[in-house]
């Protein structure tokens, strides 16, 4: 009775923490904002809009090859709100609820592996201040992927325990029918994770590899007996659950798509250096994850592995395998293609955002099992890692973490936002880690307190820095009142011309703002630089709009308007210095700030645009990165040809 009362009290505290976390993150994240992350934000927001309006999977009224729509479905109801400002606020509220709900799988994982109530509460408290919760500020799928990933780890841990009971000849303790049904449900859940983020394919892959490794071990040790067949059935049920759900969605929901996502393939790796950089990116990613997690949550359970029971060892091994496979996938599918030959590649920590808390829980589990730690085993790896970080920082011109998109590495913002002082900060952090390892070896409990305090402080610092950066109109996604009023003015104009097809040519910032507040069923937005390059090669040609489809590239995406038959109105940003002659369109005296509005004389023909600005000057940062990557690729091909 007393234990039951204590359990209810503990869960009530967790609920209160969830409510407080939701309110706090909503208050932090609710401000005038725009889509910032291209193509991610644009995809999720625009597809949610098109789904709500019954237009299928489309971005800016262009049918799009994309299957990871679970987050789009989550925020889709917000589009029933006609007031666009309130709609964005509603999406922020949904984000805050969903991402804060991750505290519940953290609580249940902590209950499974921790005995001390204080450690359970500490785990939940650490989640509440975790910097990854600042994704609530964005329109990214990580708002859903983080809690879903945590639930995925929890469900995996439950099924792994059941599988181990079978392999240890404890079949009487489980219900086989329930076991097989749960196996199918686990496979279905893995597919829904995949429907949220493509990288979630690591979940079924890791689970399959890990269960089969347990199966092989039991065969070698001859402990499985008749249970071996049942474990194989379990694996088959999980695969059936995943595969059947995938096929159903593929046939019924995505019959005409190929999945979208990353385009990198093994054919992109065609030189010995490419393979070296693949390994480099893999190791670099793992090292950065270890640094982001504060080193000790990962190395302490490894060092103290023998002091854990079999069930706990296996769960920790599962987490590490999940991390390793994710790092391998990110390195192969992203790092080699996007950051070829860069000493400090982008660190996509958001793809492992669900691993931090389970790994911390296993460190706390290890602490509960031990009262001391071997001096050499804790100091030597800490020193080696610290020296490695300082060496990489020197190698990267005193930079260890690139200052790129803040959404990639929320847990390393204390480095990313202090780019000129990274070497000093890295040296200070490494010194702190080494001192902590020495204290751990001499006064274990004191060292643990320093370790936990460091984790809390780093996450609070990162959260504050991420919030400050996102709230900036220059480095984040906040917009000014004037920008909002201009966007709403454009929105009103479009609604008053709902029977017309309206084409936009805008700079990067105007595009992202208008995509957030202006996207209607009759609007089309194209990349002005790409369009200029195309039209420059088709001067004096009498083109119909369908003939020019190769130049109608959707801004920020690799997709083209190939079914656009007519354009009635063209809206051009003033700063682009693009004009249309009177013979093709009439300039209107519309009161749209910083924009020119042309009504076409012939809606079916492409007008003879007058381009009086530099393509390079108008190229936004995203396109410039693409151009740089293309140049690198061409240089690689040239080197290959020369070598041959």
Coordinates of C-alpha atoms in Angstrom, one line a residue:
X1 CA 0.0 0.0 0.0
X2 CA 2.8 2.4 0.9
X3 CA 4.7 1.5 -2.3
X4 CA 1.5 2.1 -4.4
X5 CA 1.1 5.5 -2.7
X6 CA 4.7 6.3 -3.4
X7 CA 4.4 5.3 -7.1
X8 CA 1.3 7.5 -7.6
X9 CA 3.0 10.4 -5.9
X10 CA 6.0 10.0 -8.2
X11 CA 3.8 9.9 -11.3
X12 CA 1.9 13.0 -10.1
X13 CA 5.2 14.8 -9.9
X14 CA 6.1 13.8 -13.4
X15 CA 2.7 15.0 -14.7
X16 CA 3.3 18.4 -13.0
X17 CA 6.8 18.5 -14.6
X18 CA 5.2 17.8 -18.0
X19 CA 2.7 20.6 -17.6
X20 CA 5.3 23.1 -16.4
X21 CA 7.6 22.0 -19.3
X22 CA 4.8 22.5 -21.8
X23 CA 3.9 26.0 -20.6
X24 CA 7.5 27.2 -20.3
X25 CA 8.4 26.0 -23.8
X26 CA 5.2 27.4 -25.3
X27 CA 6.0 30.8 -23.7
X28 CA 9.5 30.7 -25.0
X29 CA 8.5 29.5 -28.5
X30 CA 5.4 31.6 -29.2
X31 CA 6.5 34.7 -31.2
X32 CA 6.3 36.0 -34.7
X33 CA 8.3 33.6 -36.7
X34 CA 9.0 32.4 -40.2
X35 CA 10.0 29.1 -41.9
X36 CA 13.8 29.1 -41.5
X37 CA 15.1 25.6 -42.2
X38 CA 15.0 24.8 -45.9
X39 CA 13.9 22.4 -47.2
X40 CA 12.7 20.8 -44.0
X41 CA 10.4 23.4 -42.5
X42 CA 9.0 24.2 -45.9
X43 CA 8.2 20.6 -46.6
X44 CA 6.4 19.9 -43.3
X45 CA 4.5 23.2 -43.2
X46 CA 3.4 23.3 -46.8
X47 CA 2.5 19.6 -47.0
X48 CA 0.4 19.9 -43.8
X49 CA -1.4 22.9 -45.5
X50 CA -2.0 20.9 -48.7
X51 CA -3.3 17.8 -46.9
X52 CA -5.7 19.9 -44.9
X53 CA -7.0 21.5 -48.2
X54 CA -7.4 18.2 -49.9
X55 CA -4.6 18.8 -52.4
X56 CA -2.5 15.7 -51.4
X57 CA 1.2 15.8 -50.8
X58 CA 2.3 19.1 -52.3
X59 CA 4.7 21.9 -51.7
X60 CA 3.5 25.3 -52.9
X61 CA 0.9 23.6 -55.0
X62 CA 3.5 21.3 -56.6
X63 CA 2.9 17.5 -56.1
X64 CA 6.0 16.4 -54.2
X65 CA 7.7 13.0 -53.8
X66 CA 7.8 12.8 -50.0
X67 CA 6.6 10.1 -47.6
X68 CA 7.7 11.3 -44.1
X69 CA 4.4 13.0 -43.4
X70 CA 3.6 11.9 -39.8
X71 CA 4.6 15.3 -38.4
X72 CA 2.6 17.0 -41.2
X73 CA -0.5 15.0 -40.1
X74 CA 0.1 16.1 -36.5
X75 CA 0.1 19.8 -37.2
X76 CA -2.5 19.6 -40.0
X77 CA -5.5 20.5 -37.7
X78 CA -4.0 23.9 -37.1
X79 CA -4.8 24.9 -40.6
X80 CA -8.5 25.0 -39.8
X81 CA -7.7 28.3 -38.2
X82 CA -7.9 31.1 -40.8
X83 CA -6.0 33.7 -38.8
X84 CA -2.4 32.8 -39.8
X85 CA -0.8 34.3 -36.7
X86 CA -3.0 32.2 -34.5
X87 CA -2.3 29.2 -36.7
X88 CA 1.4 29.5 -36.1
X89 CA 0.8 29.9 -32.4
X90 CA -1.4 26.8 -32.4
X91 CA 1.4 24.8 -34.1
X92 CA 3.8 26.0 -31.5
X93 CA 1.4 24.9 -28.8
X94 CA 1.1 21.4 -30.4
X95 CA 4.9 21.2 -30.6
X96 CA 5.3 22.2 -26.9
X97 CA 2.8 19.5 -25.8
X98 CA 4.3 16.7 -28.0
X99 CA 7.9 17.3 -27.3
X100 CA 7.3 17.8 -23.6
X101 CA 5.5 14.4 -23.6
X102 CA 8.9 12.8 -24.0
X103 CA 9.1 13.0 -20.2
X104 CA 6.8 10.0 -20.0
X105 CA 8.9 7.4 -21.8
X106 CA 11.9 8.8 -19.9
X107 CA 10.0 8.2 -16.6
X108 CA 9.1 4.6 -17.6
X109 CA 12.6 3.9 -18.7
X110 CA 13.9 5.3 -15.5
X111 CA 11.5 3.1 -13.5
X112 CA 12.7 0.0 -15.4
X113 CA 16.4 0.6 -14.7
X114 CA 16.6 2.8 -11.6
X115 CA 15.7 1.9 -8.0
X116 CA 16.3 5.3 -6.4
X117 CA 13.4 7.7 -6.7
X118 CA 15.7 10.7 -6.6
X119 CA 17.5 9.4 -9.7
X120 CA 14.1 8.9 -11.5
X121 CA 13.1 12.5 -10.7
X122 CA 16.6 13.7 -11.7
X123 CA 16.2 11.9 -15.1
X124 CA 12.9 13.6 -15.7
X125 CA 14.2 17.0 -14.6
X126 CA 17.2 16.7 -16.9
X127 CA 14.9 16.0 -19.8
X128 CA 12.9 19.2 -19.0
X129 CA 16.0 21.3 -19.4
X130 CA 17.4 19.4 -22.3
X131 CA 18.3 21.8 -25.1
X132 CA 16.7 19.5 -27.7
X133 CA 13.3 20.6 -26.4
X134 CA 13.9 23.9 -28.2
X135 CA 12.8 22.2 -31.4
X136 CA 9.4 23.4 -30.2
X137 CA 10.5 26.8 -31.7
X138 CA 10.7 25.3 -35.1
X139 CA 8.4 23.5 -37.6
X140 CA 10.7 20.4 -37.7
X141 CA 9.6 16.8 -37.4
X142 CA 12.1 16.4 -34.4
X143 CA 9.2 17.7 -32.3
X144 CA 7.6 14.4 -32.8
X145 CA 10.7 12.3 -33.5
X146 CA 12.2 12.9 -30.1
X147 CA 9.3 11.5 -28.0
X148 CA 8.6 8.8 -30.5
X149 CA 12.2 7.7 -30.5
X150 CA 12.1 7.5 -26.7
X151 CA 9.0 5.4 -26.8
X152 CA 10.7 3.3 -29.5
X153 CA 13.6 2.6 -27.1
X154 CA 11.2 1.8 -24.3
X155 CA 9.2 -0.7 -26.3
X156 CA 12.4 -2.2 -27.6
X157 CA 13.7 -2.7 -24.0
X158 CA 10.4 -4.4 -23.0
X159 CA 10.6 -6.8 -26.0
X160 CA 14.3 -7.5 -25.4
X161 CA 13.6 -8.5 -21.8
X162 CA 10.9 -10.9 -23.0
X163 CA 13.3 -12.4 -25.6
X164 CA 16.0 -12.9 -23.0
X165 CA 13.5 -14.7 -20.8
X166 CA 12.8 -17.1 -23.7
X167 CA 16.5 -17.7 -24.5
X168 CA 17.2 -18.4 -20.8
X169 CA 14.5 -21.1 -20.7
X170 CA 12.0 -19.0 -18.7
X171 CA 9.2 -19.5 -21.2
X172 CA 6.7 -20.0 -18.3
X173 CA 7.0 -16.3 -17.3
X174 CA 5.7 -15.0 -20.6
X175 CA 2.6 -15.4 -22.8
X176 CA 3.7 -16.5 -26.3
X177 CA 0.5 -15.2 -28.0
X178 CA 1.0 -11.8 -26.3
X179 CA 4.7 -11.9 -27.2
X180 CA 4.0 -12.5 -30.9
X181 CA 1.2 -9.9 -31.0
X182 CA 3.5 -7.3 -29.4
X183 CA 6.2 -8.3 -31.9
X184 CA 3.9 -7.3 -34.8
X185 CA 2.9 -4.1 -33.0
X186 CA 6.6 -3.3 -32.5
X187 CA 7.2 -3.6 -36.2
X188 CA 4.2 -1.4 -36.9
X189 CA 5.5 1.2 -34.5
X190 CA 9.0 1.1 -36.2
X191 CA 7.3 1.9 -39.5
X192 CA 5.5 4.9 -38.0
X193 CA 8.9 6.1 -36.7
X194 CA 10.1 5.7 -40.2
X195 CA 7.1 7.7 -41.4
X196 CA 8.3 10.5 -39.2
X197 CA 12.0 10.5 -40.1
X198 CA 13.7 8.4 -42.7
X199 CA 16.7 7.9 -40.5
X200 CA 14.5 6.0 -38.1
X201 CA 15.1 2.9 -40.3
X202 CA 18.0 2.4 -37.9
X203 CA 15.5 1.2 -35.3
X204 CA 14.3 -2.1 -36.9
X205 CA 17.8 -2.6 -38.3
X206 CA 19.4 -2.3 -34.9
X207 CA 16.8 -4.4 -33.2
X208 CA 17.1 -7.1 -35.8
X209 CA 20.9 -7.2 -35.5
X210 CA 20.8 -7.2 -31.7
X211 CA 18.2 -9.9 -31.3
X212 CA 20.0 -12.1 -33.8
X213 CA 23.2 -11.6 -31.9
X214 CA 21.5 -12.8 -28.7
X215 CA 20.1 -15.7 -30.7
X216 CA 23.6 -16.7 -32.0
X217 CA 25.1 -16.4 -28.5
X218 CA 22.4 -18.7 -27.1
X219 CA 23.0 -21.2 -29.8
X220 CA 26.8 -21.2 -29.2
X221 CA 26.3 -21.5 -25.4
X222 CA 23.6 -24.1 -26.0
X223 CA 21.2 -22.3 -23.6
X224 CA 18.3 -21.6 -26.1
X225 CA 16.9 -25.1 -26.5
X226 CA 13.4 -25.1 -28.0
X227 CA 13.2 -21.3 -27.5
X228 CA 15.4 -20.7 -30.5
X229 CA 12.5 -21.3 -32.9
X230 CA 10.2 -19.0 -30.9
X231 CA 12.7 -16.2 -31.1
X232 CA 12.9 -16.6 -34.8
X233 CA 9.1 -16.4 -35.0
X234 CA 9.4 -13.2 -32.9
X235 CA 11.8 -11.6 -35.4
X236 CA 9.5 -12.7 -38.3
X237 CA 6.5 -11.1 -36.6
X238 CA 8.4 -7.9 -36.2
X239 CA 9.4 -7.9 -39.8
X240 CA 5.9 -8.8 -40.9
X241 CA 4.5 -5.9 -38.8
X242 CA 6.9 -3.4 -40.4
X243 CA 6.8 -4.8 -43.9
X244 CA 3.0 -5.1 -44.1
X245 CA 2.4 -1.6 -42.8
X246 CA 5.0 -0.3 -45.3
X247 CA 3.4 -2.0 -48.2
X248 CA -0.1 -0.8 -47.2
X249 CA 1.0 2.8 -47.1
X250 CA 3.1 2.4 -50.2
X251 CA 0.1 1.1 -52.2
X252 CA -2.7 3.1 -50.7
X253 CA -1.1 6.4 -49.6
X254 CA 2.0 6.8 -51.7
X255 CA 1.3 4.9 -54.9
X256 CA 3.1 7.4 -57.1
X257 CA 6.1 8.4 -55.1
X258 CA 9.6 7.0 -54.6
X259 CA 10.1 8.1 -51.0
X260 CA 12.0 11.4 -51.4
X261 CA 14.7 11.8 -48.7
X262 CA 18.5 11.5 -49.3
X263 CA 19.9 10.9 -52.7
X264 CA 23.4 9.7 -51.8
X265 CA 24.4 6.2 -53.0
X266 CA 27.4 4.1 -53.0
X267 CA 28.2 5.3 -56.5
X268 CA 29.0 8.7 -54.9
X269 CA 32.0 7.1 -53.2
X270 CA 34.4 6.4 -56.0
X271 CA 37.8 7.4 -54.7
X272 CA 40.0 6.0 -51.9
X273 CA 39.8 9.4 -50.2
X274 CA 36.0 9.2 -50.2
X275 CA 36.2 6.0 -48.2
X276 CA 38.7 7.6 -45.8
X277 CA 36.3 10.6 -45.4
X278 CA 33.4 8.2 -44.8
X279 CA 35.4 6.7 -41.9
X280 CA 36.5 10.1 -40.7
X281 CA 32.9 11.4 -40.7
X282 CA 31.8 8.3 -38.9
X283 CA 34.4 8.7 -36.1
X284 CA 34.0 12.5 -36.0
X285 CA 30.2 12.1 -35.5
X286 CA 30.7 9.6 -32.7
X287 CA 33.2 11.8 -30.9
X288 CA 30.9 14.8 -31.1
X289 CA 28.0 12.8 -29.7
X290 CA 30.3 11.7 -26.8
X291 CA 31.3 15.3 -26.2
X292 CA 27.7 16.6 -26.4
X293 CA 26.6 14.0 -23.8
X294 CA 29.4 15.1 -21.5
X295 CA 31.7 12.0 -22.0
X296 CA 30.9 10.2 -18.7
X297 CA 27.3 9.0 -19.5
X298 CA 28.8 6.9 -22.3
X299 CA 32.1 5.7 -20.8
X300 CA 31.1 5.0 -17.2
X301 CA 28.6 2.2 -18.1
X302 CA 31.3 0.7 -20.5
X303 CA 34.0 0.8 -17.8
X304 CA 31.7 -0.7 -15.2
X305 CA 30.0 -3.1 -17.6
X306 CA 30.9 -6.2 -15.6
X307 CA 29.1 -4.9 -12.5
X308 CA 25.8 -4.7 -14.3
X309 CA 23.5 -7.6 -14.6
X310 CA 22.9 -9.3 -17.9
X311 CA 19.6 -7.5 -18.7
X312 CA 21.2 -4.1 -18.0
X313 CA 24.3 -4.9 -20.0
X314 CA 22.3 -5.9 -23.0
X315 CA 20.2 -2.8 -22.9
X316 CA 23.3 -0.6 -22.7
X317 CA 24.8 -2.6 -25.6
X318 CA 21.6 -2.0 -27.6
X319 CA 21.8 1.8 -27.1
X320 CA 25.5 1.8 -28.1
X321 CA 24.7 -0.3 -31.2
X322 CA 21.8 2.1 -32.1
X323 CA 24.2 5.0 -31.8
X324 CA 26.9 3.4 -33.9
X325 CA 24.5 2.4 -36.7
X326 CA 22.9 5.9 -36.7
X327 CA 26.4 7.4 -37.0
X328 CA 27.2 5.1 -39.9
X329 CA 24.0 6.0 -41.7
X330 CA 24.5 9.8 -41.2
X331 CA 28.1 9.5 -42.4
X332 CA 27.3 7.5 -45.5
X333 CA 24.0 9.3 -46.5
X334 CA 24.8 12.9 -45.5
X335 CA 28.4 13.7 -44.4
X336 CA 30.2 12.4 -47.5
X337 CA 27.8 14.2 -49.9
X338 CA 27.4 17.5 -48.0
X339 CA 30.8 18.0 -46.3
X340 CA 33.3 16.3 -48.5
X341 CA 36.9 17.0 -47.4
X342 CA 35.8 19.4 -44.6
X343 CA 37.8 19.1 -41.4
X344 CA 34.8 20.1 -39.3
X345 CA 31.7 18.6 -41.0
X346 CA 28.1 19.4 -39.9
X347 CA 27.1 17.5 -36.8
X348 CA 23.6 16.1 -37.2
X349 CA 22.9 15.5 -33.5
X350 CA 19.2 15.8 -34.0
X351 CA 19.2 12.3 -35.6
X352 CA 20.3 10.9 -32.2
X353 CA 18.2 13.3 -30.0
X354 CA 16.3 10.3 -28.5
X355 CA 19.5 8.6 -27.2
X356 CA 20.7 11.2 -24.6
X357 CA 18.3 10.4 -21.8
X358 CA 18.4 6.6 -22.1
X359 CA 22.2 6.8 -22.0
X360 CA 22.1 9.1 -18.9
X361 CA 19.6 6.6 -17.3
X362 CA 22.1 3.8 -17.8
X363 CA 24.9 5.9 -16.3
X364 CA 22.6 6.4 -13.2
X365 CA 21.9 2.7 -13.2
X366 CA 25.6 2.0 -13.1
X367 CA 26.1 4.5 -10.3
X368 CA 23.4 2.6 -8.3
X369 CA 25.4 -0.7 -8.7
X370 CA 28.8 0.7 -7.8
X371 CA 30.6 2.6 -5.1
X372 CA 34.0 3.1 -6.7
X373 CA 35.7 3.0 -10.1
X374 CA 39.1 1.9 -11.3
X375 CA 41.5 4.8 -11.5
X376 CA 43.2 3.8 -14.8
X377 CA 40.0 2.8 -16.5
X378 CA 38.3 6.2 -16.0
X379 CA 41.3 8.6 -16.3
X380 CA 43.0 7.1 -19.4
X381 CA 40.0 7.2 -21.7
X382 CA 39.1 10.7 -20.5
X383 CA 42.6 12.0 -21.2
X384 CA 42.7 10.3 -24.6
X385 CA 39.3 11.8 -25.6
X386 CA 40.3 15.2 -24.3
X387 CA 43.6 15.2 -26.2
X388 CA 41.7 14.0 -29.2
X389 CA 39.3 16.9 -29.0
X390 CA 42.0 19.5 -28.6
X391 CA 43.9 18.0 -31.6
X392 CA 40.8 18.0 -33.8
X393 CA 40.2 21.6 -32.8
X394 CA 43.7 22.6 -33.8
X395 CA 43.3 20.6 -37.0
X396 CA 40.1 22.5 -37.8
X397 CA 41.8 25.9 -37.5
X398 CA 40.8 26.3 -33.8
X399 CA 37.3 25.1 -34.5
X400 CA 35.7 21.8 -33.4
X401 CA 32.1 22.6 -34.2
X402 CA 31.0 24.5 -37.3
X403 CA 28.7 27.5 -36.8
X404 CA 26.0 26.3 -39.2
X405 CA 22.3 25.7 -38.7
X406 CA 21.5 25.8 -35.0
X407 CA 18.9 23.0 -35.3
X408 CA 21.7 20.5 -36.1
X409 CA 23.5 20.6 -32.9
X410 CA 21.5 22.1 -30.1
X411 CA 23.6 20.2 -27.5
X412 CA 26.9 21.9 -28.7
X413 CA 25.7 25.5 -28.8
X414 CA 28.1 26.5 -26.1
X415 CA 30.8 25.9 -28.8
X416 CA 28.9 26.8 -32.0
X417 CA 27.8 30.2 -30.7
X418 CA 31.3 31.1 -29.5
X419 CA 33.2 30.3 -32.7
X420 CA 36.1 32.6 -32.0
X421 CA 36.7 31.1 -28.5
X422 CA 36.2 27.5 -29.3
X423 CA 39.8 26.5 -28.6
X424 CA 39.7 28.1 -25.1
X425 CA 36.3 26.5 -24.3
X426 CA 37.5 23.1 -25.6
X427 CA 40.6 23.3 -23.4
X428 CA 38.5 24.4 -20.4
X429 CA 36.0 21.6 -20.9
X430 CA 38.7 19.0 -21.4
X431 CA 40.4 20.2 -18.2
X432 CA 37.1 19.9 -16.4
X433 CA 36.6 16.4 -17.7
X434 CA 40.1 15.3 -16.6
X435 CA 39.7 16.8 -13.2
X436 CA 36.3 15.1 -12.8
X437 CA 37.8 11.7 -13.8
X438 CA 40.5 12.1 -11.1
X439 CA 37.9 13.1 -8.5
X440 CA 35.8 10.0 -9.6
X441 CA 38.8 7.8 -9.0
X442 CA 39.5 9.2 -5.5
X443 CA 36.0 10.4 -4.3
X444 CA 33.5 8.6 -6.4
X445 CA 30.3 10.2 -5.0
X446 CA 31.8 13.7 -5.3
X447 CA 32.9 13.1 -8.8
X448 CA 29.4 11.9 -9.7
X449 CA 27.9 15.1 -8.3
X450 CA 30.3 17.2 -10.5
X451 CA 29.4 15.0 -13.5
X452 CA 25.7 15.5 -13.0
X453 CA 26.0 19.2 -12.3
X454 CA 28.0 19.6 -15.5
X455 CA 25.3 17.8 -17.5
X456 CA 22.6 20.1 -16.0
X457 CA 24.6 23.3 -16.5
X458 CA 25.6 22.4 -20.1
X459 CA 22.0 21.8 -21.1
X460 CA 20.7 25.0 -19.4
X461 CA 23.5 27.0 -21.2
X462 CA 22.7 25.4 -24.5
X463 CA 18.9 26.0 -24.0
X464 CA 19.5 29.7 -23.3
X465 CA 21.8 30.1 -26.2
X466 CA 19.5 28.3 -28.6
X467 CA 16.5 30.4 -27.4
X468 CA 18.5 33.6 -27.8
X469 CA 19.6 32.6 -31.3
X470 CA 16.2 31.5 -32.5
X471 CA 14.6 34.8 -31.3
X472 CA 17.0 36.8 -33.4
X473 CA 15.7 38.2 -36.7
X474 CA 19.1 37.8 -38.3
X475 CA 20.3 34.4 -37.0
X476 CA 17.0 32.9 -36.1
X477 CA 13.5 32.6 -37.3
X478 CA 11.9 35.7 -35.7
X479 CA 10.4 38.4 -37.9
X480 CA 9.6 42.0 -37.3
X481 CA 6.2 43.5 -37.0
X482 CA 6.7 45.3 -40.4
X483 CA 7.6 42.1 -42.1
X484 CA 4.5 40.4 -40.7
X485 CA 2.3 43.2 -41.8
X486 CA 3.8 43.1 -45.3
X487 CA 3.2 39.4 -45.5
X488 CA -0.4 39.7 -44.3
X489 CA -0.9 42.4 -46.9
X490 CA 0.3 40.1 -49.6
X491 CA -2.0 37.4 -48.2
X492 CA -5.0 39.7 -48.4
X493 CA -4.1 40.6 -52.0
X494 CA -3.9 37.0 -53.0
X495 CA -7.2 36.1 -51.4
X496 CA -8.9 39.0 -53.3
X497 CA -7.5 37.5 -56.5
X498 CA -8.3 33.8 -55.7
X499 CA -9.4 33.2 -59.3
X500 CA -5.9 34.1 -60.7
X501 CA -2.6 32.1 -60.8
X502 CA 0.1 34.1 -59.1
X503 CA 3.8 33.5 -59.6
X504 CA 6.4 34.8 -57.1
X505 CA 10.0 35.6 -57.6
X506 CA 11.5 36.6 -54.3
X507 CA 14.7 36.6 -52.4
X508 CA 15.4 34.0 -49.8
X509 CA 14.0 35.8 -46.7
X510 CA 10.9 37.2 -48.5
X511 CA 10.2 33.7 -49.8
X512 CA 10.4 32.0 -46.3
X513 CA 8.2 34.7 -44.8
X514 CA 5.6 34.5 -47.6
X515 CA 5.6 30.7 -47.6
X516 CA 4.7 30.9 -43.9
X517 CA 2.0 33.5 -44.1
X518 CA 0.9 33.7 -47.8
X519 CA 0.8 30.1 -49.1
X520 CA -2.6 29.7 -50.9
X521 CA -4.0 27.4 -53.5
X522 CA -3.3 29.8 -56.4
X523 CA 0.4 30.7 -55.5
X524 CA 3.6 29.4 -57.1
X525 CA 7.1 30.3 -55.9
X526 CA 10.1 29.7 -58.1
X527 CA 13.9 30.2 -57.6
X528 CA 14.7 33.6 -59.3
X529 CA 18.4 32.8 -59.8
X530 CA 17.7 29.4 -61.4
X531 CA 14.9 31.0 -63.5
X532 CA 17.3 33.7 -64.7
X533 CA 19.9 31.2 -65.8
X534 CA 17.2 29.3 -67.7
X535 CA 15.7 32.3 -69.4
X536 CA 19.2 33.7 -70.3
X537 CA 19.6 30.6 -72.5
X538 CA 16.1 31.1 -74.1
X539 CA 16.2 34.7 -75.0
X540 CA 13.7 35.9 -77.7
X541 CA 12.0 32.5 -77.7
X542 CA 8.2 32.6 -77.7
X543 CA 7.7 30.2 -74.8
X544 CA 4.5 28.9 -73.4
X545 CA 4.6 28.2 -69.6
X546 CA 4.7 24.4 -70.0
X547 CA 7.7 24.9 -72.3
X548 CA 9.6 26.7 -69.6
X549 CA 9.0 24.0 -66.9
X550 CA 12.7 23.2 -66.7
X551 CA 13.3 26.7 -65.4
X552 CA 10.4 26.8 -62.9
X553 CA 12.3 25.3 -60.0
X554 CA 10.6 25.4 -56.7
X555 CA 12.6 27.5 -54.3
X556 CA 14.8 25.4 -51.9
X557 CA 13.6 22.1 -53.5
X558 CA 14.7 19.8 -56.3
X559 CA 11.3 20.0 -58.0
X560 CA 9.8 21.8 -60.9
X561 CA 6.3 23.1 -61.9
X562 CA 5.8 21.0 -65.0
X563 CA 2.0 21.4 -65.1
X564 CA 1.7 25.2 -64.9
X565 CA -0.3 26.2 -67.9
X566 CA -1.0 29.9 -67.3
X567 CA 0.2 32.7 -65.0
X568 CA -2.1 35.8 -64.6
X569 CA -0.1 37.8 -62.1
X570 CA 3.7 37.9 -61.4
X571 CA 4.9 39.4 -58.1
X572 CA 8.6 40.3 -58.0
X573 CA 10.7 41.5 -55.1
X574 CA 12.1 45.0 -55.6
X575 CA 15.6 43.9 -54.6
X576 CA 15.9 41.4 -57.5
X577 CA 15.8 44.2 -60.1
X578 CA 13.7 42.1 -62.5
X579 CA 11.3 43.9 -64.8
X580 CA 8.7 42.9 -67.4
X581 CA 8.1 45.1 -70.5
X582 CA 4.7 46.8 -71.0
X583 CA 4.2 44.7 -74.1
X584 CA 3.9 41.6 -71.9
X585 CA 2.5 42.9 -68.6
X586 CA 1.1 46.0 -66.8
X587 CA 2.8 47.2 -63.7
X588 CA 0.1 47.8 -61.1
X589 CA 0.0 50.5 -58.4
X590 CA -0.7 47.9 -55.7
X591 CA 0.4 48.9 -52.2
X592 CA 2.6 45.9 -51.6
X593 CA 5.7 47.0 -49.9
X594 CA 9.0 46.2 -51.6
X595 CA 7.2 44.2 -54.3
X596 CA 6.2 44.9 -57.9
X597 CA 2.9 43.5 -59.2
X598 CA 2.5 42.7 -62.9
X599 CA -0.7 41.7 -64.6
X600 CA 0.0 39.6 -67.7
X601 CA -1.4 40.6 -71.1
X602 CA -1.2 37.0 -72.2
X603 CA -1.4 34.5 -69.3
X604 CA -0.3 31.5 -71.4
X605 CA 3.0 32.9 -72.7
X606 CA 6.2 33.6 -70.7
X607 CA 7.0 37.3 -70.8
X608 CA 10.4 38.6 -72.0
X609 CA 11.9 39.3 -68.6
X610 CA 14.5 42.0 -68.2
X611 CA 17.2 40.9 -65.8
X612 CA 19.4 43.7 -64.5
X613 CA 21.1 42.1 -61.5
X614 CA 23.9 39.6 -60.9
X615 CA 23.0 36.0 -60.5
X616 CA 25.8 35.5 -58.0
X617 CA 24.7 38.6 -56.1
X618 CA 21.1 37.3 -55.8
X619 CA 22.1 33.7 -54.9
X620 CA 20.9 32.9 -51.3
X621 CA 23.0 31.0 -48.9
X622 CA 21.4 27.6 -49.6
X623 CA 22.0 27.9 -53.3
X624 CA 25.5 29.0 -52.7
X625 CA 26.2 25.9 -50.7
X626 CA 24.8 23.8 -53.5
X627 CA 27.0 25.6 -56.0
X628 CA 30.1 25.1 -53.8
X629 CA 29.2 21.4 -53.4
X630 CA 28.8 21.1 -57.2
X631 CA 32.2 22.7 -57.8
X632 CA 33.8 20.2 -55.3
X633 CA 32.2 17.4 -57.1
X634 CA 33.4 18.6 -60.5
X635 CA 36.9 19.0 -59.2
X636 CA 36.8 15.4 -57.9
X637 CA 35.6 14.2 -61.3
X638 CA 38.4 16.1 -63.0
X639 CA 41.0 14.6 -60.6
X640 CA 39.7 11.2 -61.3
X641 CA 39.9 11.7 -65.1
X642 CA 43.4 13.0 -64.8
X643 CA 44.5 10.0 -62.7
X644 CA 43.0 7.6 -65.2

